[in-house]
Amino acid sequence: MTSRFKNGILCEVYAKAVPELVDDEGFWFRYFYRIDKAKQVEEARADLVRRAISGEDDDENWELGSIESSLLGRA
């Protein structure tokens, strides 16, 4: 494992975080999926702030929690 990662800290975290039941491909798929979803939530949040500042959206029913839930599949 140490030879795969040049960063010793990354190797240590990977060894602790990845159980033996999850293969490398599954780990990285899940990792990048979560990163993508986090970026989508942040973009939605930034868009909501931009629209609120510009007065573009008069609908007060927009809730950040509902945006996050729908993007993360918790609707």
Short mmCIF file of N, CA and C in Angstrom, two decimals:
data_model
loop_
_atom_site.label_atom_id
_atom_site.label_comp_id
_atom_site.label_asym_id
_atom_site.label_seq_id
_atom_site.Cartn_x
_atom_site.Cartn_y
_atom_site.Cartn_z
N MET A 1 0.82 -1.19 0.00
CA MET A 1 0.00 0.00 0.00
C MET A 1 0.86 1.25 0.00
N THR A 2 1.94 1.26 0.73
CA THR A 2 2.79 2.44 0.82
C THR A 2 3.33 2.84 -0.54
N SER A 3 3.63 1.87 -1.38
CA SER A 3 4.20 2.20 -2.68
C SER A 3 3.17 2.85 -3.61
N ARG A 4 1.88 2.63 -3.37
CA ARG A 4 0.85 3.22 -4.23
C ARG A 4 0.72 4.71 -4.01
N PHE A 5 0.90 5.15 -2.78
CA PHE A 5 0.73 6.55 -2.44
C PHE A 5 2.06 7.14 -2.03
N LYS A 6 2.40 8.25 -2.63
CA LYS A 6 3.64 8.92 -2.26
C LYS A 6 3.46 9.69 -0.96
N ASN A 7 2.22 10.03 -0.64
CA ASN A 7 1.93 10.76 0.58
C ASN A 7 1.60 9.76 1.68
N GLY A 8 2.44 9.69 2.69
CA GLY A 8 2.25 8.73 3.78
C GLY A 8 0.94 8.93 4.53
N ILE A 9 0.52 10.19 4.68
CA ILE A 9 -0.73 10.48 5.37
C ILE A 9 -1.91 9.93 4.58
N LEU A 10 -1.89 10.11 3.26
CA LEU A 10 -2.96 9.58 2.41
C LEU A 10 -3.03 8.07 2.53
N CYS A 11 -1.89 7.43 2.53
CA CYS A 11 -1.83 5.97 2.67
C CYS A 11 -2.45 5.53 3.99
N GLU A 12 -2.13 6.24 5.05
CA GLU A 12 -2.66 5.91 6.38
C GLU A 12 -4.18 6.11 6.43
N VAL A 13 -4.65 7.21 5.90
CA VAL A 13 -6.10 7.48 5.90
C VAL A 13 -6.83 6.47 5.04
N TYR A 14 -6.28 6.16 3.87
CA TYR A 14 -6.89 5.18 2.98
C TYR A 14 -7.01 3.82 3.66
N ALA A 15 -5.96 3.42 4.35
CA ALA A 15 -5.96 2.12 5.03
C ALA A 15 -7.00 2.07 6.14
N LYS A 16 -7.23 3.20 6.81
CA LYS A 16 -8.23 3.24 7.87
C LYS A 16 -9.64 3.37 7.31
N ALA A 17 -9.78 4.10 6.22
CA ALA A 17 -11.11 4.43 5.70
C ALA A 17 -11.71 3.34 4.81
N VAL A 18 -10.88 2.59 4.15
CA VAL A 18 -11.39 1.60 3.20
C VAL A 18 -11.41 0.23 3.86
N PRO A 19 -12.60 -0.24 4.17
CA PRO A 19 -12.68 -1.58 4.76
C PRO A 19 -12.30 -2.63 3.74
N GLU A 20 -11.97 -3.78 4.22
CA GLU A 20 -11.56 -4.86 3.32
C GLU A 20 -12.69 -5.33 2.43
N LEU A 21 -13.92 -4.98 2.77
CA LEU A 21 -15.07 -5.40 1.98
C LEU A 21 -15.29 -4.55 0.73
N VAL A 22 -14.65 -3.38 0.66
CA VAL A 22 -14.80 -2.48 -0.48
C VAL A 22 -13.53 -2.56 -1.32
N ASP A 23 -13.70 -2.78 -2.61
CA ASP A 23 -12.53 -2.82 -3.47
C ASP A 23 -12.11 -1.40 -3.86
N ASP A 24 -10.94 -1.29 -4.45
CA ASP A 24 -10.42 0.02 -4.84
C ASP A 24 -11.37 0.76 -5.77
N GLU A 25 -11.87 0.07 -6.77
CA GLU A 25 -12.76 0.71 -7.74
C GLU A 25 -14.02 1.24 -7.06
N GLY A 26 -14.60 0.46 -6.18
CA GLY A 26 -15.79 0.89 -5.45
C GLY A 26 -15.52 2.09 -4.57
N PHE A 27 -14.36 2.08 -3.90
CA PHE A 27 -13.99 3.21 -3.05
C PHE A 27 -13.88 4.49 -3.86
N TRP A 28 -13.12 4.44 -4.96
CA TRP A 28 -12.91 5.66 -5.74
C TRP A 28 -14.19 6.11 -6.44
N PHE A 29 -15.03 5.18 -6.87
CA PHE A 29 -16.31 5.56 -7.47
C PHE A 29 -17.15 6.34 -6.45
N ARG A 30 -17.24 5.80 -5.25
CA ARG A 30 -18.02 6.46 -4.20
C ARG A 30 -17.41 7.80 -3.82
N TYR A 31 -16.09 7.84 -3.75
CA TYR A 31 -15.39 9.07 -3.38
C TYR A 31 -15.70 10.18 -4.38
N PHE A 32 -15.50 9.91 -5.67
CA PHE A 32 -15.72 10.95 -6.68
C PHE A 32 -17.20 11.28 -6.85
N TYR A 33 -18.08 10.31 -6.60
CA TYR A 33 -19.51 10.58 -6.63
C TYR A 33 -19.87 11.59 -5.54
N ARG A 34 -19.36 11.37 -4.33
CA ARG A 34 -19.64 12.30 -3.23
C ARG A 34 -19.03 13.68 -3.49
N ILE A 35 -17.85 13.72 -4.06
CA ILE A 35 -17.23 15.00 -4.40
C ILE A 35 -18.10 15.74 -5.40
N ASP A 36 -18.57 15.04 -6.42
CA ASP A 36 -19.44 15.65 -7.44
C ASP A 36 -20.72 16.19 -6.81
N LYS A 37 -21.34 15.40 -5.94
CA LYS A 37 -22.58 15.85 -5.29
C LYS A 37 -22.32 17.06 -4.40
N ALA A 38 -21.21 17.08 -3.69
CA ALA A 38 -20.88 18.22 -2.84
C ALA A 38 -20.70 19.48 -3.68
N LYS A 39 -20.07 19.34 -4.85
CA LYS A 39 -19.91 20.49 -5.75
C LYS A 39 -21.25 20.98 -6.26
N GLN A 40 -22.16 20.06 -6.58
CA GLN A 40 -23.50 20.44 -7.04
C GLN A 40 -24.25 21.21 -5.96
N VAL A 41 -24.15 20.75 -4.72
CA VAL A 41 -24.82 21.45 -3.62
C VAL A 41 -24.24 22.84 -3.46
N GLU A 42 -22.92 22.96 -3.54
CA GLU A 42 -22.28 24.26 -3.39
C GLU A 42 -22.66 25.19 -4.54
N GLU A 43 -22.73 24.67 -5.76
CA GLU A 43 -23.15 25.49 -6.90
C GLU A 43 -24.60 25.95 -6.74
N ALA A 44 -25.47 25.07 -6.26
CA ALA A 44 -26.87 25.44 -6.04
C ALA A 44 -26.97 26.51 -4.95
N ARG A 45 -26.17 26.36 -3.92
CA ARG A 45 -26.16 27.34 -2.83
C ARG A 45 -25.68 28.70 -3.35
N ALA A 46 -24.62 28.71 -4.12
CA ALA A 46 -24.09 29.95 -4.67
C ALA A 46 -25.10 30.60 -5.62
N ASP A 47 -25.75 29.77 -6.43
CA ASP A 47 -26.77 30.29 -7.34
C ASP A 47 -27.93 30.91 -6.57
N LEU A 48 -28.34 30.27 -5.50
CA LEU A 48 -29.43 30.78 -4.67
C LEU A 48 -29.04 32.12 -4.06
N VAL A 49 -27.82 32.24 -3.60
CA VAL A 49 -27.34 33.50 -3.03
C VAL A 49 -27.30 34.58 -4.10
N ARG A 50 -26.79 34.25 -5.29
CA ARG A 50 -26.74 35.23 -6.39
C ARG A 50 -28.14 35.72 -6.73
N ARG A 51 -29.08 34.79 -6.82
CA ARG A 51 -30.45 35.17 -7.17
C ARG A 51 -31.10 35.99 -6.08
N ALA A 52 -30.81 35.68 -4.83
CA ALA A 52 -31.37 36.45 -3.72
C ALA A 52 -30.81 37.87 -3.70
N ILE A 53 -29.52 38.00 -3.97
CA ILE A 53 -28.89 39.32 -3.98
C ILE A 53 -29.42 40.17 -5.14
N SER A 54 -29.59 39.55 -6.30
CA SER A 54 -30.04 40.29 -7.48
C SER A 54 -31.53 40.55 -7.47
N GLY A 55 -32.26 39.90 -6.56
CA GLY A 55 -33.71 40.07 -6.52
C GLY A 55 -34.41 39.36 -7.65
N GLU A 56 -33.70 38.46 -8.29
CA GLU A 56 -34.21 37.74 -9.45
C GLU A 56 -35.33 36.77 -9.10
N ASP A 57 -35.28 36.21 -7.90
CA ASP A 57 -36.25 35.20 -7.51
C ASP A 57 -37.12 35.74 -6.37
N ASP A 58 -38.40 35.94 -6.65
CA ASP A 58 -39.31 36.45 -5.65
C ASP A 58 -39.97 35.34 -4.85
N ASP A 59 -39.78 34.10 -5.24
CA ASP A 59 -40.38 32.96 -4.55
C ASP A 59 -39.64 32.71 -3.24
N GLU A 60 -40.31 32.90 -2.12
CA GLU A 60 -39.67 32.72 -0.81
C GLU A 60 -39.71 31.28 -0.35
N ASN A 61 -40.23 30.38 -1.16
CA ASN A 61 -40.33 28.98 -0.76
C ASN A 61 -39.05 28.21 -0.99
N TRP A 62 -38.05 28.84 -1.57
CA TRP A 62 -36.78 28.16 -1.79
C TRP A 62 -36.12 27.92 -0.45
N GLU A 63 -35.83 26.68 -0.19
CA GLU A 63 -35.12 26.34 1.03
C GLU A 63 -33.88 25.57 0.67
N LEU A 64 -32.77 25.96 1.25
CA LEU A 64 -31.50 25.30 0.94
C LEU A 64 -31.56 23.82 1.30
N GLY A 65 -32.22 23.49 2.38
CA GLY A 65 -32.32 22.09 2.78
C GLY A 65 -32.99 21.23 1.73
N SER A 66 -34.01 21.77 1.06
CA SER A 66 -34.69 21.01 0.02
C SER A 66 -33.80 20.85 -1.21
N ILE A 67 -33.00 21.86 -1.49
CA ILE A 67 -32.06 21.77 -2.62
C ILE A 67 -31.02 20.68 -2.34
N GLU A 68 -30.45 20.73 -1.14
CA GLU A 68 -29.45 19.73 -0.77
C GLU A 68 -30.05 18.32 -0.79
N SER A 69 -31.24 18.19 -0.25
CA SER A 69 -31.88 16.88 -0.21
C SER A 69 -32.12 16.34 -1.62
N SER A 70 -32.59 17.19 -2.51
CA SER A 70 -32.88 16.71 -3.86
C SER A 70 -31.60 16.36 -4.61
N LEU A 71 -30.53 17.13 -4.40
CA LEU A 71 -29.27 16.83 -5.07
C LEU A 71 -28.60 15.58 -4.51
N LEU A 72 -28.80 15.33 -3.23
CA LEU A 72 -28.18 14.18 -2.60
C LEU A 72 -29.08 12.96 -2.61
N GLY A 73 -30.23 13.07 -3.25
CA GLY A 73 -31.11 11.93 -3.39
C GLY A 73 -31.88 11.60 -2.13
N ARG A 74 -32.14 12.59 -1.32
CA ARG A 74 -32.88 12.37 -0.07
C ARG A 74 -34.27 12.98 -0.12
N ALA A 75 -34.77 13.24 -1.30
CA ALA A 75 -36.08 13.91 -1.41
C ALA A 75 -37.21 13.00 -1.01
#
